[in-house]
């Protein structure tokens, strides 16, 4: 079952900085996909097009067969279903308490106050941070902030979850926290995309690897297929 379908996607920053060129790829429900490639290869730009923060200059992104236009309705539909955990939790976190922070996403989904509270409680419990609900995110440790930034996305219950370089700068304890969260998300049948420079992690975790270079996907396959030739 195809969840996300990208067809001939090109993206430019300004008028001439071509960040993605004619990218086509389709992603199935429940797939575990690692996205690799050097800095500037286009990984982040690809992700931002997958959840409608950026919209294609050319080509299309479809979610469950629905082509996402630039209409507010389509973009909201996409954002509700595709969540991104950004690399830098400090840029993602803005509220003065953890509870408030995690409630922003569900509030934007126009749920009732009770439903929002329920979503936040579930997300905090999912990430084992219920005891931090009244604390100021700003003063939490790096690993705790990472948990809050993941809870932000969990509270939206997106079908697709994207992690932008989650393994960078995580100590061993937080790396194992991340792997536990990934296991839970996998068991729930969610589709997961992770960009990483950690080749061991990609090899071990992913079912499929997309290799970006110069704004294009230059390889797409199982880890053994991707790594046997280099
Ligand atoms: P990463 O590779 O970790 O995803 P980058 O280093 O590519 O991140 O980019 C970090 C931030 O800087 C992003 O918000 C990106 O959009 C922005 N950025 C990257 N390259 C440029 C550029 N040439 N001009 C302006 N902003 C840029
Ligand atoms: P990656 O995530 O693989 O590091 P990016 O998608 O961040 O790659 O960047 C792809 C290209 O787009 C790079 O040449 C980068 O410098 C450029 N770029 C990224 N963000 C911006 C931005 N905000 N403004 C201008 N150029 C950008």
PDB file of C-alpha atoms and ligand atoms in Angstrom:
ATOM      1  CA  UNK A   1       0.000   0.000   0.000  1.00  0.00           C
ATOM      2  CA  UNK A   2       1.618   3.230  -1.186  1.00  0.00           C
ATOM      3  CA  UNK A   3       1.588   5.995   1.405  1.00  0.00           C
ATOM      4  CA  UNK A   4       3.758   8.684  -0.130  1.00  0.00           C
ATOM      5  CA  UNK A   5       4.429   9.086  -3.800  1.00  0.00           C
ATOM      6  CA  UNK A   6       6.880  11.663  -5.085  1.00  0.00           C
ATOM      7  CA  UNK A   7       6.849  12.256  -8.800  1.00  0.00           C
ATOM      8  CA  UNK A   8       9.391  14.329 -10.755  1.00  0.00           C
ATOM      9  CA  UNK A   9       9.940  16.616  -7.799  1.00  0.00           C
ATOM     10  CA  UNK A  10      12.250  19.580  -8.304  1.00  0.00           C
ATOM     11  CA  UNK A  11      12.864  22.268  -5.733  1.00  0.00           C
ATOM     12  CA  UNK A  12      14.738  25.562  -6.037  1.00  0.00           C
ATOM     13  CA  UNK A  13      15.776  27.956  -3.280  1.00  0.00           C
ATOM     14  CA  UNK A  14      15.472  31.429  -4.761  1.00  0.00           C
ATOM     15  CA  UNK A  15      15.681  31.324  -8.524  1.00  0.00           C
ATOM     16  CA  UNK A  16      18.742  29.273  -9.149  1.00  0.00           C
ATOM     17  CA  UNK A  17      19.774  27.148  -6.143  1.00  0.00           C
ATOM     18  CA  UNK A  18      18.532  23.769  -7.343  1.00  0.00           C
ATOM     19  CA  UNK A  19      18.265  21.616  -4.220  1.00  0.00           C
ATOM     20  CA  UNK A  20      16.247  18.735  -5.726  1.00  0.00           C
ATOM     21  CA  UNK A  21      16.155  17.663  -9.350  1.00  0.00           C
ATOM     22  CA  UNK A  22      13.544  15.343 -10.800  1.00  0.00           C
ATOM     23  CA  UNK A  23      13.181  13.082  -7.761  1.00  0.00           C
ATOM     24  CA  UNK A  24      10.681  10.226  -8.086  1.00  0.00           C
ATOM     25  CA  UNK A  25      10.143   7.638  -5.362  1.00  0.00           C
ATOM     26  CA  UNK A  26       7.256   5.834  -3.762  1.00  0.00           C
ATOM     27  CA  UNK A  27       7.081   4.724  -0.153  1.00  0.00           C
ATOM     28  CA  UNK A  28       4.967   1.915   1.242  1.00  0.00           C
ATOM     29  CA  UNK A  29       3.105   1.733   4.525  1.00  0.00           C
ATOM     30  CA  UNK A  30       5.323   0.509   7.369  1.00  0.00           C
ATOM     31  CA  UNK A  31       8.616   0.839   5.508  1.00  0.00           C
ATOM     32  CA  UNK A  32      11.784   1.680   7.443  1.00  0.00           C
ATOM     33  CA  UNK A  33      13.798   3.930   5.197  1.00  0.00           C
ATOM     34  CA  UNK A  34      17.223   5.438   5.830  1.00  0.00           C
ATOM     35  CA  UNK A  35      18.170   8.481   3.790  1.00  0.00           C
ATOM     36  CA  UNK A  36      21.884   9.000   3.334  1.00  0.00           C
ATOM     37  CA  UNK A  37      24.114  11.394   1.373  1.00  0.00           C
ATOM     38  CA  UNK A  38      26.654  14.118   2.066  1.00  0.00           C
ATOM     39  CA  UNK A  39      25.774  17.562   3.430  1.00  0.00           C
ATOM     40  CA  UNK A  40      23.916  19.608   0.853  1.00  0.00           C
ATOM     41  CA  UNK A  41      22.747  16.509  -1.067  1.00  0.00           C
ATOM     42  CA  UNK A  42      19.080  17.506  -0.614  1.00  0.00           C
ATOM     43  CA  UNK A  43      17.879  15.282   2.247  1.00  0.00           C
ATOM     44  CA  UNK A  44      16.349  18.058   4.354  1.00  0.00           C
ATOM     45  CA  UNK A  45      14.752  19.709   1.343  1.00  0.00           C
ATOM     46  CA  UNK A  46      13.230  16.342   0.402  1.00  0.00           C
ATOM     47  CA  UNK A  47      11.780  15.925   3.908  1.00  0.00           C
ATOM     48  CA  UNK A  48      10.351  19.441   3.984  1.00  0.00           C
ATOM     49  CA  UNK A  49       8.570  18.744   0.694  1.00  0.00           C
ATOM     50  CA  UNK A  50       7.171  15.505   2.144  1.00  0.00           C
ATOM     51  CA  UNK A  51       5.286  17.342   4.871  1.00  0.00           C
ATOM     52  CA  UNK A  52       4.315  20.476   2.989  1.00  0.00           C
ATOM     53  CA  UNK A  53       6.616  22.945   4.756  1.00  0.00           C
ATOM     54  CA  UNK A  54       8.053  23.448   1.262  1.00  0.00           C
ATOM     55  CA  UNK A  55       6.032  22.898  -1.907  1.00  0.00           C
ATOM     56  CA  UNK A  56       7.492  21.524  -5.148  1.00  0.00           C
ATOM     57  CA  UNK A  57       8.681  23.885  -7.850  1.00  0.00           C
ATOM     58  CA  UNK A  58       7.960  21.101 -10.311  1.00  0.00           C
ATOM     59  CA  UNK A  59       6.403  17.675  -9.858  1.00  0.00           C
ATOM     60  CA  UNK A  60       4.084  16.409  -7.134  1.00  0.00           C
ATOM     61  CA  UNK A  61       3.838  14.801  -3.727  1.00  0.00           C
ATOM     62  CA  UNK A  62       0.826  12.526  -3.163  1.00  0.00           C
ATOM     63  CA  UNK A  63      -0.390  11.126   0.122  1.00  0.00           C
ATOM     64  CA  UNK A  64      -2.533   7.980  -0.108  1.00  0.00           C
ATOM     65  CA  UNK A  65      -3.268   8.751  -3.729  1.00  0.00           C
ATOM     66  CA  UNK A  66      -4.246  12.353  -3.141  1.00  0.00           C
ATOM     67  CA  UNK A  67      -2.085  14.873  -4.996  1.00  0.00           C
ATOM     68  CA  UNK A  68      -1.160  17.648  -2.576  1.00  0.00           C
ATOM     69  CA  UNK A  69      -1.851  21.050  -4.114  1.00  0.00           C
ATOM     70  CA  UNK A  70      -0.879  24.332  -2.490  1.00  0.00           C
ATOM     71  CA  UNK A  71      -4.360  24.667  -0.992  1.00  0.00           C
ATOM     72  CA  UNK A  72      -4.514  25.064   2.767  1.00  0.00           C
ATOM     73  CA  UNK A  73      -6.751  22.020   2.974  1.00  0.00           C
ATOM     74  CA  UNK A  74      -4.255  19.757   1.206  1.00  0.00           C
ATOM     75  CA  UNK A  75      -1.262  21.113   3.114  1.00  0.00           C
ATOM     76  CA  UNK A  76      -3.027  20.620   6.452  1.00  0.00           C
ATOM     77  CA  UNK A  77      -3.944  17.087   5.433  1.00  0.00           C
ATOM     78  CA  UNK A  78      -0.298  16.342   4.605  1.00  0.00           C
ATOM     79  CA  UNK A  79       1.079  17.971   7.786  1.00  0.00           C
ATOM     80  CA  UNK A  80      -1.335  16.031   9.925  1.00  0.00           C
ATOM     81  CA  UNK A  81      -0.094  12.753   8.482  1.00  0.00           C
ATOM     82  CA  UNK A  82       3.631  13.385   8.060  1.00  0.00           C
ATOM     83  CA  UNK A  83       5.598  14.631  11.079  1.00  0.00           C
ATOM     84  CA  UNK A  84       9.246  15.691  11.178  1.00  0.00           C
ATOM     85  CA  UNK A  85      11.484  15.533  14.245  1.00  0.00           C
ATOM     86  CA  UNK A  86      14.160  18.097  13.483  1.00  0.00           C
ATOM     87  CA  UNK A  87      17.803  17.591  14.291  1.00  0.00           C
ATOM     88  CA  UNK A  88      18.046  20.551  16.603  1.00  0.00           C
ATOM     89  CA  UNK A  89      15.449  20.221  19.385  1.00  0.00           C
ATOM     90  CA  UNK A  90      16.211  23.779  20.504  1.00  0.00           C
ATOM     91  CA  UNK A  91      14.798  25.143  17.269  1.00  0.00           C
ATOM     92  CA  UNK A  92      11.684  23.010  17.525  1.00  0.00           C
ATOM     93  CA  UNK A  93      10.838  23.753  21.176  1.00  0.00           C
ATOM     94  CA  UNK A  94       9.182  27.105  21.879  1.00  0.00           C
ATOM     95  CA  UNK A  95       6.757  26.832  24.816  1.00  0.00           C
ATOM     96  CA  UNK A  96       7.372  27.618  28.483  1.00  0.00           C
ATOM     97  CA  UNK A  97       6.292  24.220  29.824  1.00  0.00           C
ATOM     98  CA  UNK A  98       6.647  20.713  28.437  1.00  0.00           C
ATOM     99  CA  UNK A  99       2.882  20.190  28.603  1.00  0.00           C
ATOM    100  CA  UNK A 100       2.197  23.353  26.615  1.00  0.00           C
ATOM    101  CA  UNK A 101       4.895  22.487  24.113  1.00  0.00           C
ATOM    102  CA  UNK A 102       3.444  19.084  23.329  1.00  0.00           C
ATOM    103  CA  UNK A 103      -0.092  20.492  23.103  1.00  0.00           C
ATOM    104  CA  UNK A 104       0.656  22.840  20.164  1.00  0.00           C
ATOM    105  CA  UNK A 105       0.410  20.141  17.496  1.00  0.00           C
ATOM    106  CA  UNK A 106      -2.904  18.608  18.647  1.00  0.00           C
ATOM    107  CA  UNK A 107      -4.326  22.098  19.195  1.00  0.00           C
ATOM    108  CA  UNK A 108      -3.700  22.825  15.527  1.00  0.00           C
ATOM    109  CA  UNK A 109      -5.657  19.702  14.616  1.00  0.00           C
ATOM    110  CA  UNK A 110      -8.753  21.431  15.985  1.00  0.00           C
ATOM    111  CA  UNK A 111      -9.425  18.758  18.591  1.00  0.00           C
ATOM    112  CA  UNK A 112     -11.449  19.527  21.708  1.00  0.00           C
ATOM    113  CA  UNK A 113      -9.628  20.638  24.841  1.00  0.00           C
ATOM    114  CA  UNK A 114     -10.185  17.199  26.412  1.00  0.00           C
ATOM    115  CA  UNK A 115      -8.857  15.428  23.326  1.00  0.00           C
ATOM    116  CA  UNK A 116      -5.779  17.664  23.291  1.00  0.00           C
ATOM    117  CA  UNK A 117      -5.102  16.891  26.959  1.00  0.00           C
ATOM    118  CA  UNK A 118      -5.515  13.188  26.279  1.00  0.00           C
ATOM    119  CA  UNK A 119      -3.096  13.347  23.319  1.00  0.00           C
ATOM    120  CA  UNK A 120      -0.495  15.196  25.385  1.00  0.00           C
ATOM    121  CA  UNK A 121      -0.744  12.750  28.288  1.00  0.00           C
ATOM    122  CA  UNK A 122      -0.350   9.818  25.924  1.00  0.00           C
ATOM    123  CA  UNK A 123       2.645  11.376  24.175  1.00  0.00           C
ATOM    124  CA  UNK A 124       4.387  12.220  27.464  1.00  0.00           C
ATOM    125  CA  UNK A 125       3.831   8.711  28.722  1.00  0.00           C
ATOM    126  CA  UNK A 126       5.008   7.257  25.391  1.00  0.00           C
ATOM    127  CA  UNK A 127       8.286   9.154  25.780  1.00  0.00           C
ATOM    128  CA  UNK A 128       8.558   8.530  29.550  1.00  0.00           C
ATOM    129  CA  UNK A 129       8.515  12.227  30.390  1.00  0.00           C
ATOM    130  CA  UNK A 130       5.233  12.534  32.281  1.00  0.00           C
ATOM    131  CA  UNK A 131       7.119  13.732  35.371  1.00  0.00           C
ATOM    132  CA  UNK A 132       8.522  16.676  33.367  1.00  0.00           C
ATOM    133  CA  UNK A 133       5.152  18.032  32.283  1.00  0.00           C
ATOM    134  CA  UNK A 134       5.390  21.319  34.210  1.00  0.00           C
ATOM    135  CA  UNK A 135       9.071  21.968  33.627  1.00  0.00           C
ATOM    136  CA  UNK A 136      10.536  24.576  31.305  1.00  0.00           C
ATOM    137  CA  UNK A 137      11.859  22.788  28.209  1.00  0.00           C
ATOM    138  CA  UNK A 138      14.657  25.329  27.931  1.00  0.00           C
ATOM    139  CA  UNK A 139      16.288  24.019  31.126  1.00  0.00           C
ATOM    140  CA  UNK A 140      16.108  20.319  30.297  1.00  0.00           C
ATOM    141  CA  UNK A 141      19.169  18.310  29.270  1.00  0.00           C
ATOM    142  CA  UNK A 142      19.876  17.621  25.602  1.00  0.00           C
ATOM    143  CA  UNK A 143      18.466  14.095  25.797  1.00  0.00           C
ATOM    144  CA  UNK A 144      15.354  15.292  27.640  1.00  0.00           C
ATOM    145  CA  UNK A 145      14.773  17.990  25.023  1.00  0.00           C
ATOM    146  CA  UNK A 146      15.082  15.351  22.334  1.00  0.00           C
ATOM    147  CA  UNK A 147      12.351  13.352  24.071  1.00  0.00           C
ATOM    148  CA  UNK A 148      10.118  16.430  24.204  1.00  0.00           C
ATOM    149  CA  UNK A 149      10.697  17.137  20.527  1.00  0.00           C
ATOM    150  CA  UNK A 150       9.723  13.551  19.677  1.00  0.00           C
ATOM    151  CA  UNK A 151       6.646  13.794  21.952  1.00  0.00           C
ATOM    152  CA  UNK A 152       5.642  16.923  19.984  1.00  0.00           C
ATOM    153  CA  UNK A 153       5.339  14.785  16.884  1.00  0.00           C
ATOM    154  CA  UNK A 154       3.904  11.662  18.594  1.00  0.00           C
ATOM    155  CA  UNK A 155       1.020  13.803  19.894  1.00  0.00           C
ATOM    156  CA  UNK A 156      -0.037  14.444  16.301  1.00  0.00           C
ATOM    157  CA  UNK A 157      -0.260  10.676  15.667  1.00  0.00           C
ATOM    158  CA  UNK A 158       1.171  10.964  12.160  1.00  0.00           C
ATOM    159  CA  UNK A 159       1.244   7.890   9.957  1.00  0.00           C
ATOM    160  CA  UNK A 160       4.697   8.839   8.666  1.00  0.00           C
ATOM    161  CA  UNK A 161       7.438   9.994  11.017  1.00  0.00           C
ATOM    162  CA  UNK A 162      10.643  11.543   9.725  1.00  0.00           C
ATOM    163  CA  UNK A 163      13.745  11.963  11.859  1.00  0.00           C
ATOM    164  CA  UNK A 164      16.341  14.411  10.577  1.00  0.00           C
ATOM    165  CA  UNK A 165      19.719  13.103  11.739  1.00  0.00           C
ATOM    166  CA  UNK A 166      18.510  11.840  15.129  1.00  0.00           C
ATOM    167  CA  UNK A 167      21.676   9.889  15.858  1.00  0.00           C
ATOM    168  CA  UNK A 168      23.975  12.912  15.621  1.00  0.00           C
ATOM    169  CA  UNK A 169      25.238  14.007  19.053  1.00  0.00           C
ATOM    170  CA  UNK A 170      23.274  11.429  21.072  1.00  0.00           C
ATOM    171  CA  UNK A 171      25.093   9.759  23.959  1.00  0.00           C
ATOM    172  CA  UNK A 172      24.721   5.955  24.290  1.00  0.00           C
ATOM    173  CA  UNK A 173      21.823   6.239  26.742  1.00  0.00           C
ATOM    174  CA  UNK A 174      19.827   8.474  24.448  1.00  0.00           C
ATOM    175  CA  UNK A 175      20.749   6.420  21.407  1.00  0.00           C
ATOM    176  CA  UNK A 176      19.163   3.392  23.067  1.00  0.00           C
ATOM    177  CA  UNK A 177      16.139   5.530  24.038  1.00  0.00           C
ATOM    178  CA  UNK A 178      15.781   6.408  20.362  1.00  0.00           C
ATOM    179  CA  UNK A 179      15.984   2.778  19.297  1.00  0.00           C
ATOM    180  CA  UNK A 180      13.264   1.842  21.782  1.00  0.00           C
ATOM    181  CA  UNK A 181      11.002   4.564  20.442  1.00  0.00           C
ATOM    182  CA  UNK A 182      11.673   3.378  16.896  1.00  0.00           C
ATOM    183  CA  UNK A 183      10.699  -0.165  17.876  1.00  0.00           C
ATOM    184  CA  UNK A 184       7.379   1.029  19.281  1.00  0.00           C
ATOM    185  CA  UNK A 185       6.652   3.108  16.194  1.00  0.00           C
ATOM    186  CA  UNK A 186       7.486   0.126  13.989  1.00  0.00           C
ATOM    187  CA  UNK A 187       5.176  -2.157  15.948  1.00  0.00           C
ATOM    188  CA  UNK A 188       2.396   0.349  15.391  1.00  0.00           C
ATOM    189  CA  UNK A 189       2.949   0.013  11.652  1.00  0.00           C
ATOM    190  CA  UNK A 190       4.109   3.549  11.084  1.00  0.00           C
ATOM    191  CA  UNK A 191       6.260   4.487   8.135  1.00  0.00           C
ATOM    192  CA  UNK A 192       9.622   5.842   9.275  1.00  0.00           C
ATOM    193  CA  UNK A 193      12.270   7.831   7.419  1.00  0.00           C
ATOM    194  CA  UNK A 194      15.600   8.657   9.028  1.00  0.00           C
ATOM    195  CA  UNK A 195      18.435  10.693   7.585  1.00  0.00           C
ATOM    196  CA  UNK A 196      21.779   9.749   8.990  1.00  0.00           C
ATOM    197  CA  UNK A 197      25.526   9.831   8.474  1.00  0.00           C
ATOM    198  CA  UNK A 198      25.795   6.728  10.635  1.00  0.00           C
ATOM    199  CA  UNK A 199      26.254   3.954   8.088  1.00  0.00           C
ATOM    200  CA  UNK A 200      26.316   1.202  10.738  1.00  0.00           C
ATOM    201  CA  UNK A 201      22.966   2.399  12.024  1.00  0.00           C
ATOM    202  CA  UNK A 202      21.478   2.599   8.502  1.00  0.00           C
ATOM    203  CA  UNK A 203      22.711  -0.902   7.695  1.00  0.00           C
ATOM    204  CA  UNK A 204      21.384  -2.360  10.917  1.00  0.00           C
ATOM    205  CA  UNK A 205      18.052  -0.553  11.130  1.00  0.00           C
ATOM    206  CA  UNK A 206      16.771   0.141   7.617  1.00  0.00           C
ATOM    207  CA  UNK A 207      14.878  -2.118   5.226  1.00  0.00           C
ATOM    208  CA  UNK A 208      15.534   0.305   2.425  1.00  0.00           C
ATOM    209  CA  UNK A 209      18.081   3.007   1.798  1.00  0.00           C
ATOM    210  CA  UNK A 210      17.766   6.078  -0.411  1.00  0.00           C
ATOM    211  CA  UNK A 211      21.072   7.654  -1.395  1.00  0.00           C
ATOM    212  CA  UNK A 212      20.987  11.342  -2.288  1.00  0.00           C
ATOM    213  CA  UNK A 213      23.668  13.161  -4.240  1.00  0.00           C
ATOM    214  CA  UNK A 214      23.460  16.588  -5.837  1.00  0.00           C
ATOM    215  CA  UNK A 215      19.688  16.788  -5.405  1.00  0.00           C
ATOM    216  CA  UNK A 216      18.989  13.397  -6.965  1.00  0.00           C
ATOM    217  CA  UNK A 217      18.378   9.892  -5.681  1.00  0.00           C
ATOM    218  CA  UNK A 218      21.317   7.956  -7.074  1.00  0.00           C
ATOM    219  CA  UNK A 219      20.530   4.610  -5.413  1.00  0.00           C
ATOM    220  CA  UNK A 220      17.481   2.995  -3.819  1.00  0.00           C
ATOM    221  CA  UNK A 221      17.523  -0.525  -2.433  1.00  0.00           C
ATOM    222  CA  UNK A 222      18.051  -2.916   0.439  1.00  0.00           C
ATOM    223  CA  UNK A 223      21.076  -2.202   2.656  1.00  0.00           C
ATOM    224  CA  UNK A 224      22.985  -5.212   1.257  1.00  0.00           C
ATOM    225  CA  UNK A 225      22.382  -3.998  -2.288  1.00  0.00           C
ATOM    226  CA  UNK A 226      23.431  -0.439  -1.491  1.00  0.00           C
ATOM    227  CA  UNK A 227      26.631  -1.305   0.323  1.00  0.00           C
ATOM    228  CA  UNK A 228      27.915  -4.315  -1.612  1.00  0.00           C
ATOM    229  CA  UNK A 229      29.408  -2.208  -4.412  1.00  0.00           C
ATOM    230  CA  UNK A 230      31.168   0.551  -2.492  1.00  0.00           C
TER     231      UNK A 230
HETATM  232  P1  LIG B   1      21.456  19.351   7.520  1.00  0.00           P
HETATM  233  O1  LIG B   1      22.428  18.896   6.483  1.00  0.00           O
HETATM  234  O2  LIG B   1      21.908  19.045   8.909  1.00  0.00           O
HETATM  235  O3  LIG B   1      20.073  18.965   7.238  1.00  0.00           O
HETATM  236  P2  LIG B   1      22.147  21.960   6.589  1.00  0.00           P
HETATM  237  O4  LIG B   1      23.495  22.210   7.155  1.00  0.00           O
HETATM  238  O5  LIG B   1      21.986  21.552   5.168  1.00  0.00           O
HETATM  239  O6  LIG B   1      21.412  20.918   7.539  1.00  0.00           O
HETATM  240  O7  LIG B   1      21.232  23.235   6.808  1.00  0.00           O
HETATM  241  C1  LIG B   1      20.985  23.784   8.075  1.00  0.00           C
HETATM  242  C2  LIG B   1      20.019  24.954   7.906  1.00  0.00           C
HETATM  243  O8  LIG B   1      20.596  25.947   7.049  1.00  0.00           O
HETATM  244  C3  LIG B   1      18.729  24.554   7.226  1.00  0.00           C
HETATM  245  O9  LIG B   1      17.667  25.297   7.792  1.00  0.00           O
HETATM  246  C4  LIG B   1      18.912  24.918   5.783  1.00  0.00           C
HETATM  247  O10 LIG B   1      17.675  25.206   5.149  1.00  0.00           O
HETATM  248  C5  LIG B   1      19.783  26.152   5.897  1.00  0.00           C
HETATM  249  N1  LIG B   1      20.691  26.270   4.729  1.00  0.00           N
HETATM  250  C6  LIG B   1      21.464  25.293   4.214  1.00  0.00           C
HETATM  251  N2  LIG B   1      22.138  25.727   3.146  1.00  0.00           N
HETATM  252  C7  LIG B   1      21.788  27.035   3.002  1.00  0.00           C
HETATM  253  C8  LIG B   1      22.147  28.048   2.079  1.00  0.00           C
HETATM  254  N3  LIG B   1      22.980  27.821   1.073  1.00  0.00           N
HETATM  255  N4  LIG B   1      21.581  29.267   2.227  1.00  0.00           N
HETATM  256  C9  LIG B   1      20.736  29.490   3.218  1.00  0.00           C
HETATM  257  N5  LIG B   1      20.347  28.588   4.133  1.00  0.00           N
HETATM  258  C10 LIG B   1      20.866  27.367   4.022  1.00  0.00           C
HETATM  259  P1  LIG B   2      21.098  18.025   3.204  1.00  0.00           P
HETATM  260  O1  LIG B   2      19.937  17.969   4.109  1.00  0.00           O
HETATM  261  O2  LIG B   2      21.325  16.762   2.451  1.00  0.00           O
HETATM  262  O3  LIG B   2      22.329  18.522   3.870  1.00  0.00           O
HETATM  263  P2  LIG B   2      19.763  20.322   2.063  1.00  0.00           P
HETATM  264  O4  LIG B   2      18.438  19.872   1.583  1.00  0.00           O
HETATM  265  O5  LIG B   2      19.853  21.027   3.365  1.00  0.00           O
HETATM  266  O6  LIG B   2      20.760  19.088   2.045  1.00  0.00           O
HETATM  267  O7  LIG B   2      20.421  21.249   0.980  1.00  0.00           O
HETATM  268  C1  LIG B   2      20.342  21.011  -0.432  1.00  0.00           C
HETATM  269  C2  LIG B   2      20.923  22.220  -1.161  1.00  0.00           C
HETATM  270  O8  LIG B   2      20.078  23.333  -0.956  1.00  0.00           O
HETATM  271  C3  LIG B   2      22.311  22.633  -0.679  1.00  0.00           C
HETATM  272  O9  LIG B   2      23.008  23.142  -1.795  1.00  0.00           O
HETATM  273  C4  LIG B   2      21.991  23.725   0.326  1.00  0.00           C
HETATM  274  O10 LIG B   2      23.055  24.617   0.452  1.00  0.00           O
HETATM  275  C5  LIG B   2      20.784  24.385  -0.320  1.00  0.00           C
HETATM  276  N1  LIG B   2      19.880  24.995   0.685  1.00  0.00           N
HETATM  277  C6  LIG B   2      19.311  24.360   1.732  1.00  0.00           C
HETATM  278  N2  LIG B   2      18.543  25.206   2.446  1.00  0.00           N
HETATM  279  C7  LIG B   2      18.630  26.394   1.802  1.00  0.00           C
HETATM  280  C8  LIG B   2      18.047  27.661   2.034  1.00  0.00           C
HETATM  281  N3  LIG B   2      17.225  27.893   3.069  1.00  0.00           N
HETATM  282  N4  LIG B   2      18.362  28.661   1.179  1.00  0.00           N
HETATM  283  C9  LIG B   2      19.182  28.454   0.127  1.00  0.00           C
HETATM  284  N5  LIG B   2      19.760  27.276  -0.161  1.00  0.00           N
HETATM  285  C10 LIG B   2      19.485  26.249   0.674  1.00  0.00           C
END
